[in-house]
Amino acid sequence: MKVLEINGQKELSGTIRVSGAKNACVALIPAAVLADGEVTICNVPELTDTDALCEILESLNVSVKRASETILINPKDAKNVEIDEESAKKLRASYYFMGALLGKYKKVEMCFPGGCSIGRRPINLHLKGFEALGAKVTMKGNKYIVEAEHLKGDRIYLDVASVGATINIMLAAVKAEGVTTIDNAAKEPEIVNVATFLNDMGAKITGAGTSTIKIVGVEKLNGCFHEVIPDRIEAGTYVIAGALCGNRLKIDNIIPEHIDSLLSKLEEVGVNLEVGSDYVVVSKSEHYKPTIIKTAVYPGFPTDLQQPISVLLTQCEGKSKVIETIYENRFMHIAYLNQLGSDISINNQTATILGKTKLKGTNVVATDLRAGAAMVLAGLLAEGITTITNVEHILRGYENIVEKLKNVGAKIESKEI
Ligand code: EPU
């Protein structure tokens, strides 16, 4: 079994370079199937999630070549075969093959995707969008069969501004006849990145990044060259690490506007920040003020940083609250933080954190990806050794996390036990 072992309380200084955004790549890789020529995507992080999607591409007879952080995808000989259950269940983002294959072949067969167990995470809005475009959705056992004789643009209102549904509907609609409008679309930077990618291929998408996206269908999509945006959640996680243990820790290659909600919260609690055009320098302060954080869709405070920031809130002097509004089950890290010495109680969707508490290393579990990131941050802060199990969750979303943290002074090892 692989574990991460952290000997905490080491000062972090130097530079951490942030990788390409996982949640953009996991949509760009399936989206590449829509092209008729070769697609080059650079700044792709080496993560188990991106590897899993490349394996699905290969199962569809798509040629995939990887050279470090660049992937060349050529779907010219692609075959629309059923995606096997094991591959689909490896990650959430396998569902982007639904939109991409429906858009390209008008038919897709696959089962419900996997991903972190942080809530119910239904896909009803994705399916509602496909149906609005003219597709029929049927279930055969645990498999969805989505097919259409003809895809035709329509006006689609999303009851929830879902990232996955917005991207999936864009993928299904790029080659549909006529105009598709998505109202109450999600506005996350990853959506803008996917829309730019599709436009680079020849799609006609406007409004990405606002709550109304318009897609004018085109007949053909070409190959293209595309660069993935920096990962705002990875960036935010390391900025929080700097607030906990940093001495002029530089988080580089980021788009600071993408983490505005985090940076303004950090300033409010008293974190020492220097924000540049593509970096943040962060140092630890002795005294932090408590605050209230409520997660929201972009540009609100991201649910993906709620678990990491709860570690910082254990160091604030007084009562802080975290209100999780996106997922029903995203507090699994709290029990482990309390084992490390924090004082946190949960009432429905609100966690109340009493600080400041001293954390002391022990054995903890990464119950999901961002819970795992929270455990790493807690381990960096805690006195003594913290051992984290279920680290495969962390490796799904943080490229070279051990090397990146070691390079700035952390004592962290990946071990087989
Ligand atoms: N929802 C529905 N019906 C749907 C789709 C979503 O009710 O058809 C609900 C969900 O249950 C949830 C809310 O809408 O309560 C938001 O879900 P959304 O669809 O926006 O999330 P997602 O696309 O499944 C992506 C990221 C998540 C991130 C969320 C929110 C990927 C692969 N995942 O998930 O990332 O938390 O957007 O920003 O892009 C992570 O990286 O750790 C992670 C979980």
CSV table of C-alpha atoms and ligand atoms in Angstrom, one decimal:
chain,number,residue,atom,x,y,z
A,1,MET,CA,0.0,0.0,0.0
A,2,LYS,CA,1.2,3.5,-0.9
A,3,VAL,CA,1.3,6.1,1.8
A,4,LEU,CA,2.5,9.7,2.2
A,5,GLU,CA,4.6,10.3,5.3
A,6,ILE,CA,5.1,14.0,6.3
A,7,ASN,CA,7.3,15.2,9.1
A,8,GLY,CA,5.6,18.6,9.7
A,9,GLN,CA,6.5,22.1,10.9
A,10,LYS,CA,9.2,22.7,8.2
A,11,GLU,CA,9.4,26.1,6.7
A,12,LEU,CA,8.5,26.3,3.0
A,13,SER,CA,10.3,28.7,0.8
A,14,GLY,CA,11.3,28.8,-2.9
A,15,THR,CA,9.0,28.4,-5.9
A,16,ILE,CA,6.3,25.9,-6.8
A,17,ARG,CA,5.3,25.9,-10.4
A,18,VAL,CA,1.6,25.1,-10.9
A,19,SER,CA,0.7,22.5,-13.6
A,20,GLY,CA,-2.1,22.6,-16.2
A,21,ALA,CA,-5.7,22.4,-14.9
A,22,LYS,CA,-6.9,18.9,-14.3
A,23,ASN,CA,-10.5,19.8,-14.6
A,24,ALA,CA,-9.9,21.5,-18.0
A,25,CYS,CA,-7.7,18.6,-19.3
A,26,VAL,CA,-10.2,16.0,-18.4
A,27,ALA,CA,-12.7,17.7,-20.7
A,28,LEU,CA,-10.2,18.6,-23.5
A,29,ILE,CA,-9.0,15.0,-23.9
A,30,PRO,CA,-12.4,13.6,-24.6
A,31,ALA,CA,-13.3,16.7,-26.7
A,32,ALA,CA,-10.4,16.0,-29.0
A,33,VAL,CA,-12.3,13.0,-30.4
A,34,LEU,CA,-14.5,15.6,-32.2
A,35,ALA,CA,-11.7,16.7,-34.5
A,36,ASP,CA,-11.1,15.2,-37.9
A,37,GLY,CA,-7.3,15.9,-37.7
A,38,GLU,CA,-4.5,15.8,-35.2
A,39,VAL,CA,-4.9,17.8,-32.0
A,40,THR,CA,-2.0,18.9,-29.9
A,41,ILE,CA,-2.6,19.8,-26.2
A,42,CYS,CA,0.2,21.1,-24.2
A,43,ASN,CA,0.6,21.8,-20.4
A,44,VAL,CA,-1.2,18.5,-19.7
A,45,PRO,CA,-0.4,17.3,-16.1
A,46,GLU,CA,0.7,13.7,-15.6
A,47,LEU,CA,-2.1,12.5,-13.5
A,48,THR,CA,-3.9,9.2,-13.1
A,49,ASP,CA,-7.1,10.9,-14.3
A,50,THR,CA,-5.5,12.2,-17.6
A,51,ASP,CA,-3.9,8.7,-18.1
A,52,ALA,CA,-7.3,7.0,-17.7
A,53,LEU,CA,-8.9,9.3,-20.3
A,54,CYS,CA,-6.0,8.6,-22.8
A,55,GLU,CA,-6.6,4.9,-22.2
A,56,ILE,CA,-10.3,5.4,-23.1
A,57,LEU,CA,-9.2,7.2,-26.3
A,58,GLU,CA,-7.0,4.3,-27.2
A,59,SER,CA,-9.9,1.9,-26.7
A,60,LEU,CA,-11.8,4.0,-29.3
A,61,ASN,CA,-8.8,3.4,-31.7
A,62,VAL,CA,-7.7,7.0,-31.4
A,63,SER,CA,-3.9,7.5,-31.7
A,64,VAL,CA,-2.4,9.1,-28.5
A,65,LYS,CA,1.2,10.1,-28.2
A,66,ARG,CA,2.6,11.7,-25.1
A,67,ALA,CA,5.9,13.6,-24.8
A,68,SER,CA,6.2,14.9,-21.3
A,69,GLU,CA,3.4,17.6,-20.9
A,70,THR,CA,2.3,17.5,-24.5
A,71,ILE,CA,-0.3,15.1,-25.9
A,72,LEU,CA,-0.9,14.5,-29.6
A,73,ILE,CA,-4.3,13.0,-30.3
A,74,ASN,CA,-5.3,11.8,-33.7
A,75,PRO,CA,-8.9,10.6,-34.0
A,76,LYS,CA,-8.8,10.0,-37.8
A,77,ASP,CA,-9.3,6.2,-37.4
A,78,ALA,CA,-11.6,6.4,-34.3
A,79,LYS,CA,-14.3,3.8,-33.8
A,80,ASN,CA,-17.4,4.4,-31.8
A,81,VAL,CA,-17.3,1.4,-29.5
A,82,GLU,CA,-18.9,1.1,-26.1
A,83,ILE,CA,-16.7,2.4,-23.3
A,84,ASP,CA,-16.1,-0.4,-20.8
A,85,GLU,CA,-17.5,-0.1,-17.3
A,86,GLU,CA,-14.2,-0.4,-15.5
A,87,SER,CA,-12.7,2.6,-17.5
A,88,ALA,CA,-15.8,4.7,-17.1
A,89,LYS,CA,-15.8,4.1,-13.3
A,90,LYS,CA,-12.2,5.2,-12.9
A,91,LEU,CA,-13.2,8.9,-12.8
A,92,ARG,CA,-16.0,11.4,-13.1
A,93,ALA,CA,-14.8,13.0,-16.3
A,94,SER,CA,-15.3,9.9,-18.3
A,95,TYR,CA,-18.8,11.3,-18.8
A,96,TYR,CA,-17.4,13.9,-21.3
A,97,PHE,CA,-17.2,11.0,-23.8
A,98,MET,CA,-21.0,11.1,-23.7
A,99,GLY,CA,-21.2,14.6,-25.2
A,100,ALA,CA,-18.2,14.1,-27.5
A,101,LEU,CA,-19.2,10.8,-29.0
A,102,LEU,CA,-22.9,11.9,-29.2
A,103,GLY,CA,-21.7,15.1,-31.0
A,104,LYS,CA,-19.5,13.1,-33.4
A,105,TYR,CA,-21.4,9.8,-34.0
A,106,LYS,CA,-24.9,10.6,-32.7
A,107,LYS,CA,-24.7,7.6,-30.5
A,108,VAL,CA,-22.9,6.6,-27.3
A,109,GLU,CA,-23.0,3.7,-24.9
A,110,MET,CA,-21.5,3.9,-21.5
A,111,CYS,CA,-22.4,3.5,-17.8
A,112,PHE,CA,-22.5,6.0,-15.0
A,113,PRO,CA,-19.1,7.6,-14.3
A,114,GLY,CA,-17.0,7.2,-11.2
A,115,GLY,CA,-15.2,9.9,-9.2
A,116,CYS,CA,-15.0,11.1,-5.6
A,117,SER,CA,-17.8,10.2,-3.3
A,118,ILE,CA,-18.6,13.7,-2.2
A,119,GLY,CA,-22.4,13.7,-2.9
A,120,ARG,CA,-25.0,12.3,-5.1
A,121,ARG,CA,-23.7,13.9,-8.3
A,122,PRO,CA,-26.5,13.0,-10.7
A,123,ILE,CA,-26.2,13.6,-14.4
A,124,ASN,CA,-29.8,14.5,-15.1
A,125,LEU,CA,-28.9,17.9,-16.5
A,126,HIS,CA,-26.5,16.4,-19.0
A,127,LEU,CA,-29.2,14.0,-20.2
A,128,LYS,CA,-31.8,16.8,-20.3
A,129,GLY,CA,-29.4,18.8,-22.5
A,130,PHE,CA,-28.9,15.8,-24.9
A,131,GLU,CA,-32.6,15.2,-25.1
A,132,ALA,CA,-33.3,18.9,-25.9
A,133,LEU,CA,-30.9,18.4,-28.8
A,134,GLY,CA,-33.0,15.5,-30.1
A,135,ALA,CA,-31.3,12.5,-28.5
A,136,LYS,CA,-33.2,9.6,-26.9
A,137,VAL,CA,-31.8,8.3,-23.6
A,138,THR,CA,-32.5,4.7,-22.6
A,139,MET,CA,-31.0,2.5,-19.9
A,140,LYS,CA,-29.9,-1.1,-20.5
A,141,GLY,CA,-28.9,-2.5,-17.1
A,142,ASN,CA,-26.5,0.1,-15.7
A,143,LYS,CA,-25.6,1.4,-19.1
A,144,TYR,CA,-26.9,4.6,-20.8
A,145,ILE,CA,-27.6,4.5,-24.5
A,146,VAL,CA,-27.9,8.0,-25.9
A,147,GLU,CA,-28.7,8.2,-29.6
A,148,ALA,CA,-30.1,10.6,-32.1
A,149,GLU,CA,-31.0,10.4,-35.7
A,150,HIS,CA,-30.3,14.1,-36.0
A,151,LEU,CA,-29.0,16.7,-33.5
A,152,LYS,CA,-30.7,20.1,-33.7
A,153,GLY,CA,-29.9,23.1,-31.6
A,154,ASP,CA,-32.3,24.3,-28.9
A,155,ARG,CA,-32.5,26.6,-25.9
A,156,ILE,CA,-31.5,24.7,-22.7
A,157,TYR,CA,-31.9,26.1,-19.2
A,158,LEU,CA,-29.8,24.4,-16.5
A,159,ASP,CA,-31.6,24.2,-13.2
A,160,VAL,CA,-28.1,24.2,-11.5
A,161,ALA,CA,-25.1,25.9,-13.1
A,162,SER,CA,-23.3,22.6,-13.5
A,163,VAL,CA,-19.8,22.5,-14.9
A,164,GLY,CA,-20.1,19.0,-16.3
A,165,ALA,CA,-23.5,19.6,-17.9
A,166,THR,CA,-22.4,22.9,-19.5
A,167,ILE,CA,-19.3,21.3,-21.0
A,168,ASN,CA,-21.1,18.1,-22.1
A,169,ILE,CA,-23.9,20.1,-23.8
A,170,MET,CA,-21.3,22.2,-25.6
A,171,LEU,CA,-19.6,19.0,-26.8
A,172,ALA,CA,-22.9,17.5,-28.1
A,173,ALA,CA,-24.0,20.8,-29.7
A,174,VAL,CA,-20.9,21.9,-31.6
A,175,LYS,CA,-21.8,19.9,-34.7
A,176,ALA,CA,-25.6,20.0,-34.2
A,177,GLU,CA,-27.7,21.8,-36.8
A,178,GLY,CA,-28.6,25.4,-36.0
A,179,VAL,CA,-28.1,27.3,-32.8
A,180,THR,CA,-28.0,26.0,-29.2
A,181,THR,CA,-28.2,28.3,-26.3
A,182,ILE,CA,-27.3,27.3,-22.7
A,183,ASP,CA,-28.9,29.5,-20.1
A,184,ASN,CA,-27.7,29.5,-16.5
A,185,ALA,CA,-24.5,28.0,-17.8
A,186,ALA,CA,-21.6,27.5,-15.4
A,187,LYS,CA,-18.9,30.2,-15.7
A,188,GLU,CA,-15.8,28.4,-14.4
A,189,PRO,CA,-12.5,29.1,-16.2
A,190,GLU,CA,-12.3,25.5,-17.3
A,191,ILE,CA,-15.4,26.1,-19.4
A,192,VAL,CA,-13.8,29.0,-21.2
A,193,ASN,CA,-10.8,26.8,-21.8
A,194,VAL,CA,-12.9,24.1,-23.4
A,195,ALA,CA,-14.8,26.6,-25.5
A,196,THR,CA,-11.6,28.2,-26.7
A,197,PHE,CA,-10.3,24.7,-27.6
A,198,LEU,CA,-13.4,23.9,-29.6
A,199,ASN,CA,-13.3,27.3,-31.3
A,200,ASP,CA,-9.6,26.6,-32.2
A,201,MET,CA,-10.9,23.5,-33.9
A,202,GLY,CA,-13.5,25.6,-35.9
A,203,ALA,CA,-16.5,25.6,-33.6
A,204,LYS,CA,-18.6,28.8,-33.2
A,205,ILE,CA,-19.1,29.3,-29.5
A,206,THR,CA,-19.7,32.6,-27.9
A,207,GLY,CA,-20.5,33.7,-24.3
A,208,ALA,CA,-18.3,31.1,-22.5
A,209,GLY,CA,-17.5,32.5,-19.0
A,210,THR,CA,-21.0,34.2,-18.9
A,211,SER,CA,-24.2,32.5,-17.9
A,212,THR,CA,-25.5,32.4,-21.5
A,213,ILE,CA,-23.5,30.4,-24.0
A,214,LYS,CA,-24.4,30.3,-27.7
A,215,ILE,CA,-23.2,27.6,-30.0
A,216,VAL,CA,-23.8,27.8,-33.8
A,217,GLY,CA,-23.4,24.3,-35.2
A,218,VAL,CA,-20.6,23.6,-37.7
A,219,GLU,CA,-20.2,20.6,-40.0
A,220,LYS,CA,-16.5,19.9,-39.5
A,221,LEU,CA,-13.9,20.4,-36.8
A,222,ASN,CA,-10.2,20.4,-37.6
A,223,GLY,CA,-7.1,19.6,-35.6
A,224,CYS,CA,-5.5,22.4,-33.6
A,225,PHE,CA,-2.9,23.4,-31.1
A,226,HIS,CA,-4.0,24.3,-27.6
A,227,GLU,CA,-2.5,25.2,-24.2
A,228,VAL,CA,-4.2,24.2,-21.0
A,229,ILE,CA,-4.8,27.0,-18.4
A,230,PRO,CA,-3.0,26.7,-15.0
A,231,ASP,CA,-4.8,24.7,-12.3
A,232,ARG,CA,-6.5,27.2,-10.0
A,233,ILE,CA,-7.3,24.5,-7.4
A,234,GLU,CA,-3.7,23.3,-7.3
A,235,ALA,CA,-2.5,26.9,-7.1
A,236,GLY,CA,-5.0,27.6,-4.2
A,237,THR,CA,-3.9,24.5,-2.3
A,238,TYR,CA,-0.2,25.6,-2.4
A,239,VAL,CA,-1.1,29.2,-1.5
A,240,ILE,CA,-2.8,27.9,1.6
A,241,ALA,CA,0.4,25.8,2.3
A,242,GLY,CA,2.3,29.0,2.2
A,243,ALA,CA,-0.1,30.7,4.6
A,244,LEU,CA,0.4,27.7,7.0
A,245,CYS,CA,4.2,27.3,6.7
A,246,GLY,CA,5.6,29.7,4.1
A,247,ASN,CA,8.5,32.1,4.2
A,248,ARG,CA,8.1,34.0,0.9
A,249,LEU,CA,6.8,30.9,-0.8
A,250,LYS,CA,6.2,31.7,-4.5
A,251,ILE,CA,3.4,30.0,-6.3
A,252,ASP,CA,4.2,30.5,-10.0
A,253,ASN,CA,2.5,30.1,-13.4
A,254,ILE,CA,-0.9,31.0,-12.2
A,255,ILE,CA,-3.8,33.3,-13.2
A,256,PRO,CA,-4.4,35.1,-10.0
A,257,GLU,CA,-7.9,36.3,-11.0
A,258,HIS,CA,-9.0,32.7,-11.1
A,259,ILE,CA,-8.4,32.5,-7.3
A,260,ASP,CA,-9.7,35.9,-6.4
A,261,SER,CA,-12.2,34.6,-4.0
A,262,LEU,CA,-9.5,32.6,-2.1
A,263,LEU,CA,-7.0,35.5,-2.1
A,264,SER,CA,-9.6,38.0,-0.7
A,265,LYS,CA,-10.5,35.5,2.1
A,266,LEU,CA,-6.8,35.0,2.9
A,267,GLU,CA,-6.3,38.8,3.1
A,268,GLU,CA,-9.3,39.0,5.3
A,269,VAL,CA,-7.9,36.5,7.8
A,270,GLY,CA,-4.5,38.3,7.8
A,271,VAL,CA,-2.3,36.3,5.4
A,272,ASN,CA,0.7,38.1,4.0
A,273,LEU,CA,0.4,38.0,0.2
A,274,GLU,CA,2.2,39.6,-2.7
A,275,VAL,CA,0.1,39.2,-5.9
A,276,GLY,CA,1.9,39.5,-9.2
A,277,SER,CA,0.8,39.1,-12.8
A,278,ASP,CA,1.2,35.3,-12.8
A,279,TYR,CA,2.3,34.5,-9.3
A,280,VAL,CA,1.6,34.9,-5.6
A,281,VAL,CA,4.2,35.1,-2.9
A,282,VAL,CA,2.9,34.1,0.5
A,283,SER,CA,4.3,34.0,4.0
A,284,LYS,CA,2.9,32.6,7.3
A,285,SER,CA,1.7,35.1,9.9
A,286,GLU,CA,1.6,34.4,13.6
A,287,HIS,CA,-2.0,35.6,14.1
A,288,TYR,CA,-5.0,34.9,11.9
A,289,LYS,CA,-8.6,36.2,12.3
A,290,PRO,CA,-11.6,33.8,12.0
A,291,THR,CA,-13.9,34.0,9.0
A,292,ILE,CA,-17.0,32.5,7.4
A,293,ILE,CA,-16.6,30.8,4.0
A,294,LYS,CA,-19.6,29.8,1.9
A,295,THR,CA,-18.9,27.7,-1.2
A,296,ALA,CA,-20.5,28.9,-4.5
A,297,VAL,CA,-20.2,28.5,-8.2
A,298,TYR,CA,-17.5,30.6,-9.9
A,299,PRO,CA,-16.5,33.3,-9.2
A,300,GLY,CA,-17.6,32.4,-5.7
A,301,PHE,CA,-15.5,30.4,-3.3
A,302,PRO,CA,-14.8,27.1,-4.9
A,303,THR,CA,-16.0,23.9,-3.2
A,304,ASP,CA,-12.7,22.3,-4.3
A,305,LEU,CA,-10.8,24.6,-1.9
A,306,GLN,CA,-13.2,24.3,1.0
A,307,GLN,CA,-11.4,21.2,2.4
A,308,PRO,CA,-7.9,22.7,2.0
A,309,ILE,CA,-8.8,26.0,3.6
A,310,SER,CA,-10.4,24.4,6.6
A,311,VAL,CA,-6.9,23.5,7.7
A,312,LEU,CA,-6.0,27.2,7.8
A,313,LEU,CA,-9.1,28.0,9.7
A,314,THR,CA,-7.9,25.7,12.5
A,315,GLN,CA,-5.1,28.3,13.0
A,316,CYS,CA,-7.5,31.3,13.2
A,317,GLU,CA,-8.1,32.7,16.7
A,318,GLY,CA,-11.8,32.3,17.3
A,319,LYS,CA,-14.8,30.7,15.6
A,320,SER,CA,-14.8,30.2,11.8
A,321,LYS,CA,-17.5,28.6,9.7
A,322,VAL,CA,-17.5,26.7,6.4
A,323,ILE,CA,-20.8,26.4,4.7
A,324,GLU,CA,-20.8,23.8,1.8
A,325,THR,CA,-23.5,24.5,-0.7
A,326,ILE,CA,-22.5,22.4,-3.7
A,327,TYR,CA,-22.1,18.8,-2.4
A,328,GLU,CA,-23.9,17.0,0.4
A,329,ASN,CA,-20.9,15.0,1.6
A,330,ARG,CA,-17.8,17.0,1.5
A,331,PHE,CA,-16.8,17.1,5.1
A,332,MET,CA,-15.2,13.6,5.4
A,333,HIS,CA,-11.8,15.2,6.1
A,334,ILE,CA,-13.1,16.8,9.3
A,335,ALA,CA,-13.0,13.6,11.4
A,336,TYR,CA,-9.3,13.2,10.5
A,337,LEU,CA,-8.5,16.8,11.2
A,338,ASN,CA,-10.0,16.3,14.6
A,339,GLN,CA,-7.8,13.3,15.1
A,340,LEU,CA,-4.9,15.5,14.4
A,341,GLY,CA,-6.1,17.9,17.1
A,342,SER,CA,-8.5,20.4,15.6
A,343,ASP,CA,-11.8,21.3,17.2
A,344,ILE,CA,-14.5,21.1,14.5
A,345,SER,CA,-18.1,20.2,14.7
A,346,ILE,CA,-20.5,19.6,11.8
A,347,ASN,CA,-24.2,20.5,11.7
A,348,ASN,CA,-25.8,19.6,8.3
A,349,GLN,CA,-23.8,21.6,5.7
A,350,THR,CA,-21.9,23.8,8.1
A,351,ALA,CA,-18.6,23.1,9.8
A,352,THR,CA,-17.8,25.2,12.9
A,353,ILE,CA,-14.1,25.5,13.5
A,354,LEU,CA,-12.7,26.7,16.9
A,355,GLY,CA,-9.1,27.9,16.8
A,356,LYS,CA,-6.4,28.2,17.2
A,357,THR,CA,-5.5,24.5,17.8
A,358,LYS,CA,-2.2,22.7,17.8
A,359,LEU,CA,-2.1,19.8,15.4
A,360,LYS,CA,0.0,16.7,16.1
A,361,GLY,CA,0.8,14.0,13.5
A,362,THR,CA,-1.1,10.7,13.4
A,363,ASN,CA,-2.4,8.2,10.8
A,364,VAL,CA,-5.1,9.7,8.6
A,365,VAL,CA,-7.0,8.8,5.4
A,366,ALA,CA,-7.4,10.7,2.1
A,367,THR,CA,-11.1,10.0,1.7
A,368,ASP,CA,-11.3,11.9,-1.6
A,369,LEU,CA,-9.1,14.1,-3.7
A,370,ARG,CA,-9.4,17.5,-1.9
A,371,ALA,CA,-9.8,15.8,1.5
A,372,GLY,CA,-6.4,14.3,0.7
A,373,ALA,CA,-5.0,17.8,-0.1
A,374,ALA,CA,-6.3,18.9,3.3
A,375,MET,CA,-4.5,16.0,4.9
A,376,VAL,CA,-1.3,17.0,3.2
A,377,LEU,CA,-1.7,20.6,4.4
A,378,ALA,CA,-2.5,19.4,7.9
A,379,GLY,CA,0.6,17.1,7.8
A,380,LEU,CA,2.8,20.1,6.8
A,381,LEU,CA,1.5,22.0,9.8
A,382,ALA,CA,1.4,19.3,12.4
A,383,GLU,CA,4.1,18.5,14.9
A,384,GLY,CA,5.7,15.1,14.2
A,385,ILE,CA,4.8,12.4,11.6
A,386,THR,CA,1.5,12.3,9.7
A,387,THR,CA,0.9,9.2,7.6
A,388,ILE,CA,-1.8,9.4,4.9
A,389,THR,CA,-3.4,6.4,3.3
A,390,ASN,CA,-5.6,6.1,0.2
A,391,VAL,CA,-3.1,8.5,-1.5
A,392,GLU,CA,-4.3,7.4,-5.0
A,393,HIS,CA,-7.1,10.0,-4.5
A,394,ILE,CA,-4.4,12.7,-4.2
A,395,LEU,CA,-2.4,11.5,-7.2
A,396,ARG,CA,-5.5,11.8,-9.3
A,397,GLY,CA,-5.3,15.6,-9.0
A,398,TYR,CA,-1.9,16.9,-7.9
A,399,GLU,CA,1.0,16.4,-10.3
A,400,ASN,CA,4.3,15.5,-8.6
A,401,ILE,CA,3.0,16.7,-5.3
A,402,VAL,CA,5.8,15.0,-3.3
A,403,GLU,CA,8.6,16.5,-5.5
A,404,LYS,CA,7.0,20.0,-5.6
A,405,LEU,CA,6.7,20.1,-1.8
A,406,LYS,CA,10.2,18.6,-1.2
A,407,ASN,CA,11.7,21.2,-3.4
A,408,VAL,CA,10.5,24.0,-1.2
A,409,GLY,CA,11.6,22.4,2.1
A,410,ALA,CA,8.9,20.0,3.1
A,411,LYS,CA,9.8,16.6,4.6
A,412,ILE,CA,7.4,14.4,2.7
A,413,GLU,CA,8.0,10.9,1.3
A,414,SER,CA,5.9,8.5,-0.7
A,415,LYS,CA,6.4,5.0,0.7
A,416,GLU,CA,5.2,1.5,0.1
A,417,ILE,CA,4.2,-0.2,3.3
B,1,EPU,N1,-25.8,18.5,-10.5
B,1,EPU,C1,-27.1,18.0,-10.7
B,1,EPU,N2,-27.4,17.4,-11.9
B,1,EPU,C2,-26.5,17.3,-12.9
B,1,EPU,C3,-25.2,17.8,-12.7
B,1,EPU,C4,-24.8,18.4,-11.5
B,1,EPU,O1,-27.9,18.1,-9.8
B,1,EPU,O2,-26.8,16.8,-14.0
B,1,EPU,C5,-25.4,19.1,-9.2
B,1,EPU,C6,-24.3,18.3,-8.5
B,1,EPU,O3,-24.9,17.2,-7.8
B,1,EPU,C7,-23.7,19.3,-7.6
B,1,EPU,C8,-23.8,20.6,-8.5
B,1,EPU,O4,-24.8,20.3,-9.4
B,1,EPU,O5,-24.4,19.4,-6.5
B,1,EPU,C9,-22.5,21.0,-9.2
B,1,EPU,O6,-22.0,19.9,-9.9
B,1,EPU,P1,-21.2,20.1,-11.3
B,1,EPU,O7,-21.9,19.4,-12.3
B,1,EPU,O8,-20.9,21.6,-11.4
B,1,EPU,O9,-19.9,19.4,-10.9
B,1,EPU,P2,-19.1,18.4,-11.8
B,1,EPU,O10,-19.0,18.8,-13.2
B,1,EPU,O11,-19.5,17.0,-11.5
B,1,EPU,C10,-16.8,19.6,-11.6
B,1,EPU,C11,-15.4,19.2,-11.1
B,1,EPU,C12,-15.4,19.1,-9.6
B,1,EPU,C13,-15.9,20.4,-9.0
B,1,EPU,C14,-17.2,20.9,-9.6
B,1,EPU,C15,-17.7,22.2,-9.1
B,1,EPU,C16,-14.6,17.9,-12.9
B,1,EPU,C17,-14.2,16.5,-13.4
B,1,EPU,N3,-15.1,17.9,-11.7
B,1,EPU,O12,-17.6,18.6,-11.2
B,1,EPU,O13,-14.1,18.9,-9.2
B,1,EPU,O14,-16.0,20.3,-7.6
B,1,EPU,O15,-17.2,20.9,-11.0
B,1,EPU,O16,-16.8,23.2,-9.4
B,1,EPU,O17,-14.4,18.9,-13.6
B,1,EPU,C18,-12.4,18.1,-7.9
B,1,EPU,O18,-11.6,18.5,-8.7
B,1,EPU,O19,-12.0,17.7,-6.7
B,1,EPU,C19,-13.8,18.1,-8.2
B,1,EPU,C20,-14.7,17.3,-7.5
